Coordinates of C-alpha atoms in Angstrom, one line a residue:
X1 CA -98.3 25.4 -93.8
X2 CA -97.7 27.9 -91.0
X3 CA -94.1 28.6 -92.1
X4 CA -95.1 28.9 -95.7
X5 CA -97.8 31.4 -94.7
X6 CA -95.4 33.4 -92.6
X7 CA -92.4 33.3 -94.9
X8 CA -94.1 33.6 -98.3
X9 CA -97.7 34.6 -98.4
X10 CA -97.6 37.4 -95.9
X11 CA -95.0 39.2 -98.0
X12 CA -96.8 39.3 -101.3
X13 CA -100.0 40.6 -102.8
X14 CA -102.9 38.3 -102.6
X15 CA -106.1 38.3 -104.8
X16 CA -109.0 40.0 -103.0
X17 CA -111.5 40.1 -105.8
X18 CA -112.5 41.9 -108.9
X19 CA -113.2 45.6 -108.7
X20 CA -116.1 45.2 -111.2
X21 CA -117.9 43.2 -108.6
X22 CA -118.1 46.3 -106.3
X23 CA -119.2 49.1 -108.6
X24 CA -121.5 51.1 -106.4
X25 CA -120.9 52.8 -102.9
X26 CA -121.6 50.2 -100.2
X27 CA -120.8 47.2 -102.5
X28 CA -118.5 44.8 -100.7
X29 CA -116.6 41.6 -101.1
X30 CA -116.2 39.5 -98.0
X31 CA -113.4 36.9 -98.4
X32 CA -110.7 35.1 -96.6
X33 CA -107.1 36.1 -97.0
X34 CA -105.2 33.4 -95.2
X35 CA -106.8 32.9 -91.8
X36 CA -108.4 36.3 -91.8
X37 CA -111.8 37.3 -93.1
X38 CA -111.7 40.7 -94.8
X39 CA -114.3 43.2 -96.0
X40 CA -113.4 45.0 -99.2
X41 CA -115.8 47.9 -99.7
X42 CA -116.4 50.6 -102.4
X43 CA -116.6 54.0 -100.7
X44 CA -118.8 57.0 -101.6
X45 CA -115.9 58.7 -103.3
X46 CA -115.2 55.7 -105.5
X47 CA -112.1 54.5 -103.6
X48 CA -111.8 51.1 -102.1
X49 CA -111.0 50.3 -98.5
X50 CA -110.5 46.9 -96.8
X51 CA -110.5 46.0 -93.1
X52 CA -110.9 42.9 -91.0
X53 CA -114.4 41.4 -91.0
X54 CA -114.9 41.4 -87.2
X55 CA -116.4 43.3 -84.4
X56 CA -113.9 44.9 -82.1
X57 CA -115.9 43.9 -79.1
X58 CA -116.2 40.1 -79.3
X59 CA -114.5 39.3 -82.6
X60 CA -117.8 38.2 -84.3
X61 CA -117.9 38.4 -88.1
X62 CA -119.9 41.3 -89.5
X63 CA -120.8 39.6 -92.8
X64 CA -120.7 36.1 -94.2
X65 CA -118.4 35.3 -97.1
X66 CA -119.7 36.6 -100.5
X67 CA -120.8 39.8 -102.3
X68 CA -123.4 42.3 -101.1
X69 CA -124.3 45.9 -100.6
X70 CA -124.6 47.7 -97.2
X71 CA -125.2 51.1 -95.8
X72 CA -123.3 50.1 -92.6
X73 CA -122.0 46.9 -90.9
X74 CA -123.5 45.8 -87.7
X75 CA -122.5 43.1 -85.3
X76 CA -125.4 40.8 -84.4
X77 CA -124.2 40.2 -80.9
X78 CA -124.4 43.7 -79.3
X79 CA -125.2 45.7 -82.4
X80 CA -121.9 47.7 -82.6
X81 CA -122.1 49.6 -85.9
X82 CA -119.3 50.3 -88.3
X83 CA -119.3 52.7 -91.3
X84 CA -118.4 51.7 -94.8
X85 CA -114.8 52.8 -94.0
X86 CA -114.6 50.2 -91.2
X87 CA -114.6 52.8 -88.4
X88 CA -116.7 52.2 -85.3
X89 CA -119.7 54.6 -85.6
X90 CA -122.0 53.5 -82.7
X91 CA -122.1 51.5 -79.5
X92 CA -125.5 51.1 -78.0
X93 CA -125.5 51.5 -74.3
X94 CA -122.0 52.8 -74.3
X95 CA -122.0 53.1 -70.5
X96 CA -122.0 49.3 -70.2
X97 CA -118.7 49.2 -72.2
X98 CA -116.5 51.7 -70.5
X99 CA -113.2 50.1 -71.5
X100 CA -114.0 49.6 -75.2
X101 CA -115.6 52.8 -76.2
X102 CA -114.4 55.4 -78.6
X103 CA -111.3 57.2 -77.5
X104 CA -109.9 54.0 -75.8
X105 CA -108.3 52.5 -78.9
X106 CA -111.4 50.9 -80.3
X107 CA -112.6 53.7 -82.6
X108 CA -110.9 52.7 -85.8
X109 CA -110.5 49.4 -87.7
X110 CA -107.0 48.2 -88.7
X111 CA -107.0 48.7 -92.5
X112 CA -105.5 46.4 -95.0
X113 CA -103.5 47.9 -97.8
X114 CA -105.4 47.6 -101.1
X115 CA -104.2 48.4 -104.6
X116 CA -106.0 48.0 -107.9
X117 CA -104.4 46.6 -111.0
X118 CA -106.8 46.6 -113.9
X119 CA -110.0 44.9 -112.6
X120 CA -108.3 42.9 -109.9
X121 CA -108.0 43.9 -106.3
X122 CA -105.0 42.8 -104.4
X123 CA -104.4 43.1 -100.7
X124 CA -101.8 42.7 -98.1
X125 CA -101.8 43.1 -94.3
X126 CA -98.2 44.3 -94.5
X127 CA -97.6 47.9 -95.1
X128 CA -94.1 47.2 -96.3
X129 CA -95.0 45.0 -99.3
X130 CA -93.8 46.5 -102.6
X131 CA -96.4 48.3 -104.6
X132 CA -98.1 46.9 -107.6
X133 CA -97.4 48.2 -111.1
X134 CA -99.1 47.8 -114.4
X135 CA -97.4 45.6 -117.0
X136 CA -96.8 48.6 -119.2
X137 CA -94.9 50.4 -116.4
X138 CA -91.4 49.7 -115.2
X139 CA -91.2 48.1 -111.8
X140 CA -89.9 50.5 -109.0

């Protein structure tokens, strides 16, 4: 299974969900892609962003699997707060976390590449995966 994942599934687009399930800003899909839990979130400008469903501090999940709507994502452990774009917005008691505060490499979430084909969202952790195309378009 591990070799199959590394040699096949990390190199192709994987189904992340249906875009009509996340119509409004803050709507999200929390799903597993391989071993990773991912949040796919509709942004205020209508775009879609995806990022790992974990807190940068202790790796706790921010949301359980499923659909929902949120104004922000907050870790239940130390209440680190992330925006809808996955970026770290707030650390309570920042002075107690001197090595993990903003400016020290913990101020942005690693984004997944997302593309939309019709109503289906596809994602890949690899930035080099070939882009999707609509059936009516010629492949690049």
